[in-house]
Amino acid sequence: MTSDERPKAVRIGLLGRGTVGAAFAELLEERAGAIEAVCGRRPELSGVLTRNEGDFGEIVDGSDVVVELIGGTDPARGYVIDALRAGRPVVTANKQLLAQHGEELFAVAREAGVQLRFEAAVAGVIPIVRVIQEGFAATEISKVFGIVNGTTNFILSEMAATGAAYEDVLVRAKELGYAEADPSDDVNGADAAAKMAILARLAFHTPITLDEVAYEGIEAIQPDDLAYAKELGLSLKLLGVAERRDAGISVRVFPCFLYGGHPLAPVGGPFNAVMVEAPAITEVTMSGPGAGGVQTASAVLGDLLSILSGEAPVHEARERLDVVTDVSSSFYLYLEVADRPGVLAAIARVLGDNGISVKSVVQRGIGDDARLVMVVHECLESRFAAALDEIAELEDLRSAPRSIRVIEEEFV
Ligand SMILES: NC(=O)c1ccc[n+]([C@@H]2O[C@H](COP(=O)([O-])OP(=O)(O)OC[C@H]3O[C@@H](n4cnc5c(N)ncnc54)[C@H](OP(=O)(O)O)[C@@H]3O)[C@@H](O)[C@H]2O)c1
């Protein structure tokens, strides 16, 4: 075959060459032969943009596909829109961009008739976007939930295993490279919220953005909570939950206790795990590394291969579903109480008056060290909040009550 007859290379324009971008460039070179074997054309890097290298316009002009690995919304949003409008398919790993501007970007991609792929933006190496869009394309998904932030999962696993305080484990997570220098968005739940907005959009075909996802982080978790929970057979995870409810959908991120038999309970360290539930499939669970340059780059490369060889998924929103905020949950409740007769009865009365029943109670310590730890059955969160306000007013309480959600479902 002469050089004229050989199929032209696929030119890849790379925006950003940091942790993921550099790993992607390396992997692209390493796997170019395998990609050529699948799609008949060899991919090659045609240009790179960083803060001090490359020109965006020239990179787009000289590429067939654009890979955005800058992160954040500005200037990434403008670059992705311009590349799509110029007819270039785009692969991105940018969860913030998708969670905040997904609808706009999908519309631009549709108008331009090119693909926008983003597998690496959610749940690390787990191919959850592909599974929802392709594997379960004909399935009415009822719930997508899981551990979508590796940093917080590492911290909670370490706290449970060692009894160490949150602050100490965070320092260790930074040393091991599991937490960034500024871990705020990981530990306060914002990173997981962005991923859940993307997953909810995919699973329920409804426009939903980051500002509609309620989230809580793990900064207030105490070693005590984990120790008592262990006695009750519970382990703690930061969960993202997107589910259908009677009146619409609910999308939230919160720390949550799980019973030992739950498929997510044994997922420890910096791993992610996602479960999909639907009447037709019962449930599917997938787990894998939550981040990392090479791991993320391999998901980006998978998207590139899909673009070069396959059908485009459809991103049209079907209907606008309402976001429900007051939903039912079961709760763990930690109370430091006075060691006096009738305390437990007073607390049980407040719970009972609010229609809340107790599932289990552990009583520990005497005198100034008396504590009550209980798990209550599922109730509307607004009812629980009202009960908590009343309990906080009781004379016999020595400090503010602490509560954490619990998933009551016990898998066998
Ligand atoms: N790291 C992970 O494990 C991971 C996991 C999943 C998803 N992601 C996503 O992957 C994307 C990239 O993350 P990363 O960790 O690789 O980030 P990073 O290490 O901070 O690299 C960012 C790159 O973008 C370039 N850049 C930043 N601002 C720019 C601008 N205004 N114009 C042009 N270039 C600019 C930087 O240029 P300079 O080199 O000049 O600074 C750098 O090359 C993000 O969307 C992130 O959320 C990362």
Tab-separated table of C-alpha atoms and ligand atoms in Angstrom:
chain	number	residue	atom	x	y	z
A	1	MET	CA	0.000	0.000	0.000
A	2	THR	CA	1.453	3.403	-0.927
A	3	SER	CA	1.221	6.341	1.418
A	4	ASP	CA	-1.506	7.821	-0.865
A	5	GLU	CA	-3.668	4.697	-0.491
A	6	ARG	CA	-3.240	4.428	3.290
A	7	PRO	CA	-6.281	5.765	5.204
A	8	LYS	CA	-5.640	9.198	6.665
A	9	ALA	CA	-4.844	9.376	10.377
A	10	VAL	CA	-7.551	10.643	12.762
A	11	ARG	CA	-6.249	13.930	14.135
A	12	ILE	CA	-6.882	14.487	17.846
A	13	GLY	CA	-6.803	18.024	19.241
A	14	LEU	CA	-6.062	17.895	22.987
A	15	LEU	CA	-7.171	20.726	25.277
A	16	GLY	CA	-5.279	20.439	28.599
A	17	ARG	CA	-2.261	18.280	29.359
A	18	GLY	CA	-2.351	17.940	33.155
A	19	THR	CA	-2.837	14.716	35.147
A	20	VAL	CA	-5.394	13.218	32.768
A	21	GLY	CA	-4.296	14.973	29.559
A	22	ALA	CA	-0.675	13.784	29.860
A	23	ALA	CA	-1.811	10.214	30.636
A	24	PHE	CA	-4.200	10.368	27.672
A	25	ALA	CA	-1.440	11.519	25.279
A	26	GLU	CA	0.734	8.614	26.401
A	27	LEU	CA	-2.052	6.051	26.198
A	28	LEU	CA	-3.080	7.288	22.758
A	29	GLU	CA	0.387	6.639	21.421
A	30	GLU	CA	0.594	3.258	23.129
A	31	ARG	CA	-2.836	2.067	21.910
A	32	ALA	CA	-2.824	3.677	18.432
A	33	GLY	CA	-2.242	0.325	16.709
A	34	ALA	CA	-5.097	-1.367	18.602
A	35	ILE	CA	-7.441	1.529	17.765
A	36	GLU	CA	-6.454	1.361	14.090
A	37	ALA	CA	-7.210	-2.372	14.109
A	38	VAL	CA	-10.754	-1.648	15.328
A	39	CYS	CA	-11.720	1.414	13.306
A	40	GLY	CA	-9.314	1.319	10.374
A	41	ARG	CA	-7.673	4.675	11.047
A	42	ARG	CA	-4.700	5.451	13.245
A	43	PRO	CA	-5.227	8.241	15.793
A	44	GLU	CA	-2.504	10.846	16.263
A	45	LEU	CA	-2.170	13.936	18.404
A	46	SER	CA	-2.364	16.950	16.093
A	47	GLY	CA	-2.192	19.772	18.640
A	48	VAL	CA	-2.157	20.525	22.366
A	49	LEU	CA	-3.525	23.544	24.228
A	50	THR	CA	-2.369	24.473	27.735
A	51	ARG	CA	-2.104	27.868	29.426
A	52	ASN	CA	1.169	28.565	27.657
A	53	GLU	CA	1.138	26.313	24.607
A	54	GLY	CA	-0.994	26.080	21.452
A	55	ASP	CA	-3.693	28.150	19.731
A	56	PHE	CA	-7.314	26.977	20.136
A	57	GLY	CA	-8.460	28.022	16.634
A	58	GLU	CA	-5.536	26.283	14.933
A	59	ILE	CA	-6.044	23.152	17.028
A	60	VAL	CA	-9.714	22.883	16.050
A	61	ASP	CA	-8.967	23.558	12.376
A	62	GLY	CA	-6.282	20.880	12.386
A	63	SER	CA	-8.263	18.159	14.189
A	64	ASP	CA	-11.010	15.607	13.475
A	65	VAL	CA	-11.912	15.082	17.161
A	66	VAL	CA	-11.360	17.387	20.150
A	67	VAL	CA	-10.614	16.052	23.658
A	68	GLU	CA	-11.278	18.564	26.474
A	69	LEU	CA	-9.264	17.868	29.650
A	70	ILE	CA	-8.913	21.394	31.052
A	71	GLY	CA	-11.653	21.112	33.683
A	72	GLY	CA	-13.947	23.817	35.158
A	73	THR	CA	-16.557	25.724	33.184
A	74	ASP	CA	-14.588	28.654	31.848
A	75	PRO	CA	-12.967	28.587	29.274
A	76	ALA	CA	-13.887	24.894	28.777
A	77	ARG	CA	-17.555	25.669	27.965
A	78	GLY	CA	-16.680	28.105	25.180
A	79	TYR	CA	-14.069	25.756	23.735
A	80	VAL	CA	-16.417	22.769	23.689
A	81	ILE	CA	-19.230	24.790	22.090
A	82	ASP	CA	-16.897	26.217	19.419
A	83	ALA	CA	-15.438	22.776	18.647
A	84	LEU	CA	-18.924	21.226	18.318
A	85	ARG	CA	-20.139	24.101	16.113
A	86	ALA	CA	-17.073	23.574	13.930
A	87	GLY	CA	-18.322	19.998	13.428
A	88	ARG	CA	-15.804	18.283	15.692
A	89	PRO	CA	-16.995	15.483	17.960
A	90	VAL	CA	-15.865	16.185	21.529
A	91	VAL	CA	-14.803	13.898	24.387
A	92	THR	CA	-14.640	15.455	27.851
A	93	ALA	CA	-14.027	14.280	31.443
A	94	ASN	CA	-15.458	17.508	32.837
A	95	LYS	CA	-18.265	16.845	35.370
A	96	GLN	CA	-18.728	20.515	36.334
A	97	LEU	CA	-19.235	21.470	32.701
A	98	LEU	CA	-21.788	18.706	32.091
A	99	ALA	CA	-23.609	19.215	35.392
A	100	GLN	CA	-23.990	22.965	34.855
A	101	HIS	CA	-24.275	23.312	31.078
A	102	GLY	CA	-25.166	19.808	29.846
A	103	GLU	CA	-28.489	20.824	28.258
A	104	GLU	CA	-26.885	23.637	26.265
A	105	LEU	CA	-23.984	21.434	25.133
A	106	PHE	CA	-26.256	18.533	24.111
A	107	ALA	CA	-28.367	20.978	22.076
A	108	VAL	CA	-25.298	22.376	20.298
A	109	ALA	CA	-24.050	18.834	19.583
A	110	ARG	CA	-27.475	17.852	18.182
A	111	GLU	CA	-27.643	20.944	15.953
A	112	ALA	CA	-24.118	20.313	14.687
A	113	GLY	CA	-24.834	16.603	14.205
A	114	VAL	CA	-21.724	15.530	16.122
A	115	GLN	CA	-21.125	13.474	19.229
A	116	LEU	CA	-20.372	14.698	22.729
A	117	ARG	CA	-19.083	11.892	24.968
A	118	PHE	CA	-18.276	12.094	28.680
A	119	GLU	CA	-17.815	8.644	30.236
A	120	ALA	CA	-14.818	9.801	32.307
A	121	ALA	CA	-16.842	12.558	34.005
A	122	VAL	CA	-18.716	10.133	36.287
A	123	ALA	CA	-17.601	7.317	38.612
A	124	GLY	CA	-14.000	6.960	37.445
A	125	VAL	CA	-13.368	3.821	35.467
A	126	ILE	CA	-16.875	2.355	35.841
A	127	PRO	CA	-18.521	2.591	32.387
A	128	ILE	CA	-21.823	3.733	33.895
A	129	VAL	CA	-22.671	6.299	31.187
A	130	ARG	CA	-22.421	3.648	28.482
A	131	VAL	CA	-24.368	1.112	30.568
A	132	ILE	CA	-27.270	3.524	31.141
A	133	GLN	CA	-27.302	4.959	27.611
A	134	GLU	CA	-26.746	1.768	25.698
A	135	GLY	CA	-27.169	-1.339	27.878
A	136	PHE	CA	-30.325	-0.023	29.597
A	137	ALA	CA	-31.579	2.205	26.759
A	138	ALA	CA	-34.926	0.372	26.732
A	139	THR	CA	-35.196	-0.011	30.517
A	140	GLU	CA	-37.329	2.210	32.777
A	141	ILE	CA	-34.707	2.926	35.445
A	142	SER	CA	-36.158	3.562	38.899
A	143	LYS	CA	-32.975	4.393	40.820
A	144	VAL	CA	-29.275	5.068	40.243
A	145	PHE	CA	-27.187	5.389	43.343
A	146	GLY	CA	-23.792	4.722	44.780
A	147	ILE	CA	-20.404	5.893	45.929
A	148	VAL	CA	-19.221	8.379	43.309
A	149	ASN	CA	-16.401	10.108	45.193
A	150	GLY	CA	-13.243	8.136	45.993
A	151	THR	CA	-11.726	10.732	48.356
A	152	THR	CA	-14.611	10.614	50.828
A	153	ASN	CA	-14.892	6.839	50.593
A	154	PHE	CA	-11.224	6.538	51.515
A	155	ILE	CA	-11.656	8.917	54.472
A	156	LEU	CA	-14.754	7.141	55.834
A	157	SER	CA	-13.163	3.680	55.417
A	158	GLU	CA	-10.030	4.824	57.265
A	159	MET	CA	-12.017	6.469	60.069
A	160	ALA	CA	-14.022	3.261	60.551
A	161	ALA	CA	-10.945	1.022	60.451
A	162	THR	CA	-8.672	3.088	62.719
A	163	GLY	CA	-10.994	5.168	64.907
A	164	ALA	CA	-9.007	8.281	63.862
A	165	ALA	CA	-10.588	11.741	63.626
A	166	TYR	CA	-11.742	13.199	60.281
A	167	GLU	CA	-9.005	15.885	60.261
A	168	ASP	CA	-6.201	13.325	60.796
A	169	VAL	CA	-7.450	11.005	58.079
A	170	LEU	CA	-7.779	13.923	55.661
A	171	VAL	CA	-4.071	14.693	56.144
A	172	ARG	CA	-3.261	11.047	55.371
A	173	ALA	CA	-5.504	11.094	52.284
A	174	LYS	CA	-3.535	14.094	50.960
A	175	GLU	CA	-0.217	12.340	51.619
A	176	LEU	CA	-1.395	9.287	49.683
A	177	GLY	CA	-2.689	11.385	46.767
A	178	TYR	CA	-6.359	10.469	47.419
A	179	ALA	CA	-7.273	14.066	48.282
A	180	GLU	CA	-6.305	17.269	46.471
A	181	ALA	CA	-4.549	20.181	48.191
A	182	ASP	CA	-7.971	21.878	48.339
A	183	PRO	CA	-10.385	18.975	48.949
A	184	SER	CA	-13.443	21.201	49.656
A	185	ASP	CA	-15.595	20.042	46.721
A	186	ASP	CA	-14.912	16.402	47.535
A	187	VAL	CA	-15.568	16.491	51.286
A	188	ASN	CA	-18.579	18.831	51.147
A	189	GLY	CA	-20.399	16.638	48.603
A	190	ALA	CA	-20.330	19.109	45.660
A	191	ASP	CA	-18.232	16.842	43.420
A	192	ALA	CA	-20.600	13.916	44.010
A	193	ALA	CA	-23.593	16.220	43.416
A	194	ALA	CA	-22.266	17.175	39.963
A	195	LYS	CA	-21.911	13.499	39.067
A	196	MET	CA	-25.412	12.700	40.326
A	197	ALA	CA	-26.870	15.545	38.224
A	198	ILE	CA	-25.281	13.919	35.155
A	199	LEU	CA	-26.476	10.420	36.090
A	200	ALA	CA	-30.020	11.625	36.848
A	201	ARG	CA	-30.157	13.393	33.476
A	202	LEU	CA	-29.131	10.186	31.723
A	203	ALA	CA	-31.315	7.803	33.714
A	204	PHE	CA	-34.529	9.837	33.685
A	205	HIS	CA	-34.162	11.844	30.425
A	206	THR	CA	-35.064	15.036	32.246
A	207	PRO	CA	-33.110	18.275	32.348
A	208	ILE	CA	-31.542	18.601	35.793
A	209	THR	CA	-28.654	20.788	36.825
A	210	LEU	CA	-26.250	20.912	39.740
A	211	ASP	CA	-28.244	23.612	41.574
A	212	GLU	CA	-31.210	21.191	41.866
A	213	VAL	CA	-29.162	18.562	43.712
A	214	ALA	CA	-29.234	18.848	47.520
A	215	TYR	CA	-25.947	17.771	49.032
A	216	GLU	CA	-24.260	17.257	52.391
A	217	GLY	CA	-20.636	16.321	53.062
A	218	ILE	CA	-18.709	14.314	55.618
A	219	GLU	CA	-16.887	17.067	57.562
A	220	ALA	CA	-19.069	16.709	60.683
A	221	ILE	CA	-18.772	12.911	61.028
A	222	GLN	CA	-17.362	11.889	64.423
A	223	PRO	CA	-15.344	8.702	65.161
A	224	ASP	CA	-18.001	7.931	67.829
A	225	ASP	CA	-20.699	7.666	65.181
A	226	LEU	CA	-18.702	5.067	63.306
A	227	ALA	CA	-17.922	3.089	66.444
A	228	TYR	CA	-21.563	2.888	67.570
A	229	ALA	CA	-22.725	2.150	64.078
A	230	LYS	CA	-20.384	-0.814	63.972
A	231	GLU	CA	-22.187	-2.229	67.021
A	232	LEU	CA	-25.457	-1.869	65.116
A	233	GLY	CA	-23.956	-3.632	62.073
A	234	LEU	CA	-23.758	-0.440	59.986
A	235	SER	CA	-21.042	1.075	57.795
A	236	LEU	CA	-20.937	4.671	56.576
A	237	LYS	CA	-20.728	5.865	52.941
A	238	LEU	CA	-21.204	9.191	51.177
A	239	LEU	CA	-24.032	8.221	48.844
A	240	GLY	CA	-25.406	9.870	45.733
A	241	VAL	CA	-29.016	8.878	45.097
A	242	ALA	CA	-31.178	9.672	42.057
A	243	GLU	CA	-34.589	8.022	42.117
A	244	ARG	CA	-38.091	8.203	40.780
A	245	ARG	CA	-40.667	9.285	43.350
A	246	ASP	CA	-44.448	9.496	42.967
A	247	ALA	CA	-44.374	13.232	42.382
A	248	GLY	CA	-41.168	13.374	40.282
A	249	ILE	CA	-37.559	12.594	41.020
A	250	SER	CA	-35.240	13.110	43.953
A	251	VAL	CA	-31.498	13.674	43.485
A	252	ARG	CA	-29.351	14.020	46.590
A	253	VAL	CA	-25.952	13.394	48.155
A	254	PHE	CA	-25.595	12.600	51.876
A	255	PRO	CA	-23.610	10.480	54.334
A	256	CYS	CA	-25.573	7.303	54.942
A	257	PHE	CA	-25.320	4.112	57.002
A	258	LEU	CA	-25.755	0.767	55.273
A	259	TYR	CA	-26.333	-2.665	56.783
A	260	GLY	CA	-23.539	-5.204	56.267
A	261	GLY	CA	-25.325	-7.210	53.572
A	262	HIS	CA	-25.830	-4.201	51.281
A	263	PRO	CA	-23.807	-4.514	48.039
A	264	LEU	CA	-22.188	-1.103	48.659
A	265	ALA	CA	-21.186	-1.823	52.281
A	266	PRO	CA	-17.904	-3.648	51.496
A	267	VAL	CA	-16.746	-1.039	48.930
A	268	GLY	CA	-13.826	0.574	50.777
A	269	GLY	CA	-10.826	2.806	50.100
A	270	PRO	CA	-10.759	5.196	47.123
A	271	PHE	CA	-13.150	3.010	45.132
A	272	ASN	CA	-16.431	3.996	43.499
A	273	ALA	CA	-19.491	1.784	43.048
A	274	VAL	CA	-22.780	2.432	41.280
A	275	MET	CA	-26.059	0.492	41.458
A	276	VAL	CA	-28.832	0.704	38.891
A	277	GLU	CA	-32.319	-0.525	39.797
A	278	ALA	CA	-35.267	-1.146	37.510
A	279	PRO	CA	-38.222	-3.536	37.646
A	280	ALA	CA	-36.943	-5.329	34.539
A	281	ILE	CA	-33.382	-5.859	35.754
A	282	THR	CA	-33.816	-5.932	39.569
A	283	GLU	CA	-30.391	-4.437	40.284
A	284	VAL	CA	-26.895	-4.228	38.839
A	285	THR	CA	-23.808	-3.158	40.791
A	286	MET	CA	-20.462	-2.086	39.338
A	287	SER	CA	-17.371	-0.970	41.221
A	288	GLY	CA	-13.853	0.189	40.363
A	289	PRO	CA	-11.173	2.835	40.977
A	290	GLY	CA	-12.704	6.274	41.445
A	291	ALA	CA	-10.046	8.453	39.789
A	292	GLY	CA	-6.430	8.625	38.668
A	293	GLY	CA	-4.759	9.942	35.532
A	294	VAL	CA	-4.326	6.671	33.659
A	295	GLN	CA	-7.702	5.275	34.727
A	296	THR	CA	-9.536	8.425	33.630
A	297	ALA	CA	-7.509	8.583	30.402
A	298	SER	CA	-8.535	5.050	29.555
A	299	ALA	CA	-12.217	6.020	29.864
A	300	VAL	CA	-11.528	9.016	27.583
A	301	LEU	CA	-9.866	6.730	25.064
A	302	GLY	CA	-12.890	4.402	25.171
A	303	ASP	CA	-15.113	7.360	24.218
A	304	LEU	CA	-12.775	8.249	21.388
A	305	LEU	CA	-13.000	4.717	20.045
A	306	SER	CA	-16.818	4.828	20.262
A	307	ILE	CA	-16.828	8.033	18.240
A	308	LEU	CA	-14.533	6.571	15.604
A	309	SER	CA	-16.464	3.367	15.237
A	310	GLY	CA	-20.040	3.703	16.320
A	311	GLU	CA	-23.543	4.938	16.702
A	312	ALA	CA	-24.222	8.162	18.542
A	313	PRO	CA	-26.351	8.041	21.722
A	314	VAL	CA	-29.401	10.328	21.805
A	315	HIS	CA	-29.408	13.116	24.400
A	316	GLU	CA	-32.876	14.551	23.930
A	317	ALA	CA	-34.674	15.311	27.216
A	318	ARG	CA	-38.178	13.723	27.127
A	319	GLU	CA	-40.082	15.569	29.822
A	320	ARG	CA	-39.459	17.904	32.716
A	321	LEU	CA	-39.884	15.912	35.949
A	322	ASP	CA	-40.385	17.762	39.234
A	323	VAL	CA	-37.610	17.533	41.792
A	324	VAL	CA	-39.048	16.286	45.110
A	325	THR	CA	-37.192	17.521	48.196
A	326	ASP	CA	-39.105	16.028	51.173
A	327	VAL	CA	-38.603	12.276	50.938
A	328	SER	CA	-38.648	9.368	53.414
A	329	SER	CA	-35.532	8.085	55.157
A	330	SER	CA	-34.525	5.980	58.087
A	331	PHE	CA	-32.121	7.677	60.539
A	332	TYR	CA	-29.341	6.973	63.013
A	333	LEU	CA	-29.658	9.269	66.039
A	334	TYR	CA	-26.887	9.991	68.585
A	335	LEU	CA	-27.851	11.657	71.861
A	336	GLU	CA	-25.773	12.622	74.894
A	337	VAL	CA	-28.269	12.501	77.751
A	338	ALA	CA	-28.541	12.988	81.505
A	339	ASP	CA	-28.399	9.694	83.414
A	340	ARG	CA	-31.919	9.987	84.878
A	341	PRO	CA	-34.975	7.741	84.857
A	342	GLY	CA	-37.515	8.629	82.185
A	343	VAL	CA	-35.058	10.080	79.628
A	344	LEU	CA	-35.566	7.309	77.125
A	345	ALA	CA	-39.346	7.522	77.643
A	346	ALA	CA	-39.316	11.278	76.963
A	347	ILE	CA	-37.397	10.837	73.725
A	348	ALA	CA	-39.574	7.925	72.620
A	349	ARG	CA	-42.660	10.094	73.276
A	350	VAL	CA	-41.399	12.891	71.002
A	351	LEU	CA	-40.615	10.382	68.271
A	352	GLY	CA	-43.986	8.654	68.728
A	353	ASP	CA	-45.879	11.975	68.631
A	354	ASN	CA	-44.247	12.619	65.262
A	355	GLY	CA	-45.222	9.175	63.959
A	356	ILE	CA	-41.654	7.837	64.096
A	357	SER	CA	-40.938	4.318	65.377
A	358	VAL	CA	-37.655	3.031	66.766
A	359	LYS	CA	-35.896	0.082	65.154
A	360	SER	CA	-32.970	-0.379	67.570
A	361	VAL	CA	-31.403	1.311	70.603
A	362	VAL	CA	-27.963	1.076	72.188
A	363	GLN	CA	-27.448	2.632	75.625
A	364	ARG	CA	-23.877	3.356	76.754
A	365	GLY	CA	-22.035	4.983	79.674
A	366	ILE	CA	-23.274	6.234	83.009
A	367	GLY	CA	-23.445	9.621	84.738
A	368	ASP	CA	-21.994	12.416	82.617
A	369	ASP	CA	-21.034	9.918	79.958
A	370	ALA	CA	-24.527	8.531	79.253
A	371	ARG	CA	-25.378	8.212	75.563
A	372	LEU	CA	-28.267	6.838	73.544
A	373	VAL	CA	-27.775	5.664	69.994
A	374	MET	CA	-30.803	4.583	68.002
A	375	VAL	CA	-31.955	3.782	64.508
A	376	VAL	CA	-35.488	4.881	63.628
A	377	HIS	CA	-37.634	3.435	60.849
A	378	GLU	CA	-38.326	5.295	57.625
A	379	CYS	CA	-40.280	8.529	57.984
A	380	LEU	CA	-40.676	11.784	56.049
A	381	GLU	CA	-37.513	13.831	56.536
A	382	SER	CA	-39.561	16.906	57.496
A	383	ARG	CA	-41.199	14.885	60.340
A	384	PHE	CA	-37.805	13.720	61.555
A	385	ALA	CA	-36.437	17.277	61.468
A	386	ALA	CA	-39.423	18.448	63.546
A	387	ALA	CA	-38.851	15.639	66.090
A	388	LEU	CA	-35.151	16.498	66.253
A	389	ASP	CA	-35.979	20.144	67.052
A	390	GLU	CA	-38.229	18.995	69.907
A	391	ILE	CA	-35.632	16.545	71.249
A	392	ALA	CA	-32.970	19.285	71.186
A	393	GLU	CA	-35.209	21.296	73.564
A	394	LEU	CA	-35.458	18.498	76.168
A	395	GLU	CA	-33.810	19.330	79.511
A	396	ASP	CA	-32.129	15.953	79.682
A	397	LEU	CA	-29.993	16.508	76.608
A	398	ARG	CA	-26.337	17.419	77.278
A	399	SER	CA	-25.422	18.410	73.685
A	400	ALA	CA	-27.072	18.892	70.299
A	401	PRO	CA	-28.413	15.657	68.757
A	402	ARG	CA	-26.564	14.215	65.742
A	403	SER	CA	-28.266	12.284	62.968
A	404	ILE	CA	-27.211	10.419	59.841
A	405	ARG	CA	-29.456	8.737	57.265
A	406	VAL	CA	-29.658	4.954	57.095
A	407	ILE	CA	-30.722	2.700	54.248
A	408	GLU	CA	-32.882	0.132	56.011
A	409	GLU	CA	-32.948	-2.348	53.187
A	410	GLU	CA	-31.090	-5.500	54.247
A	411	PHE	CA	-29.782	-7.521	51.309
A	412	VAL	CA	-29.236	-11.225	51.896
B	1	LIG	N1	-7.446	13.837	37.929
B	1	LIG	C1	-8.350	12.881	37.979
B	1	LIG	O1	-8.132	11.803	38.583
B	1	LIG	C2	-9.674	13.051	37.267
B	1	LIG	C3	-10.646	12.043	37.369
B	1	LIG	C4	-11.861	12.178	36.672
B	1	LIG	C5	-12.103	13.327	35.942
B	1	LIG	N2	-11.145	14.307	35.906
B	1	LIG	C6	-11.445	15.496	35.088
B	1	LIG	O2	-10.463	15.621	34.056
B	1	LIG	C7	-10.269	16.994	33.740
B	1	LIG	C8	-8.787	17.325	33.845
B	1	LIG	O3	-8.345	17.078	35.156
B	1	LIG	P1	-6.785	17.051	35.546
B	1	LIG	O4	-6.714	16.453	36.901
B	1	LIG	O5	-5.996	16.472	34.435
B	1	LIG	O6	-6.485	18.632	35.641
B	1	LIG	P2	-5.051	19.346	35.731
B	1	LIG	O7	-3.998	18.376	36.118
B	1	LIG	O8	-5.255	20.560	36.554
B	1	LIG	O9	-4.742	19.807	34.231
B	1	LIG	C9	-5.455	20.819	33.580
B	1	LIG	C10	-4.796	21.140	32.255
B	1	LIG	O10	-5.602	22.137	31.618
B	1	LIG	C11	-4.773	23.258	31.274
B	1	LIG	N3	-5.517	24.512	31.460
B	1	LIG	C12	-6.024	25.023	32.596
B	1	LIG	N4	-6.595	26.217	32.349
B	1	LIG	C13	-6.437	26.446	31.040
B	1	LIG	C14	-6.803	27.520	30.182
B	1	LIG	N5	-7.462	28.596	30.640
B	1	LIG	N6	-6.479	27.426	28.862
B	1	LIG	C15	-5.800	26.362	28.401
B	1	LIG	N7	-5.414	25.332	29.156
B	1	LIG	C16	-5.744	25.373	30.456
B	1	LIG	C17	-3.610	23.203	32.239
B	1	LIG	O11	-2.571	23.928	31.631
B	1	LIG	P3	-1.127	24.145	32.299
B	1	LIG	O12	-0.448	22.808	32.080
B	1	LIG	O13	-0.521	25.219	31.504
B	1	LIG	O14	-1.387	24.460	33.729
B	1	LIG	C18	-3.376	21.702	32.353
B	1	LIG	O15	-2.588	21.245	31.281
B	1	LIG	C19	-11.150	17.775	34.735
B	1	LIG	O16	-12.388	18.069	34.125
B	1	LIG	C20	-11.351	16.798	35.875
B	1	LIG	O17	-12.552	17.024	36.601
B	1	LIG	C21	-9.943	14.194	36.548
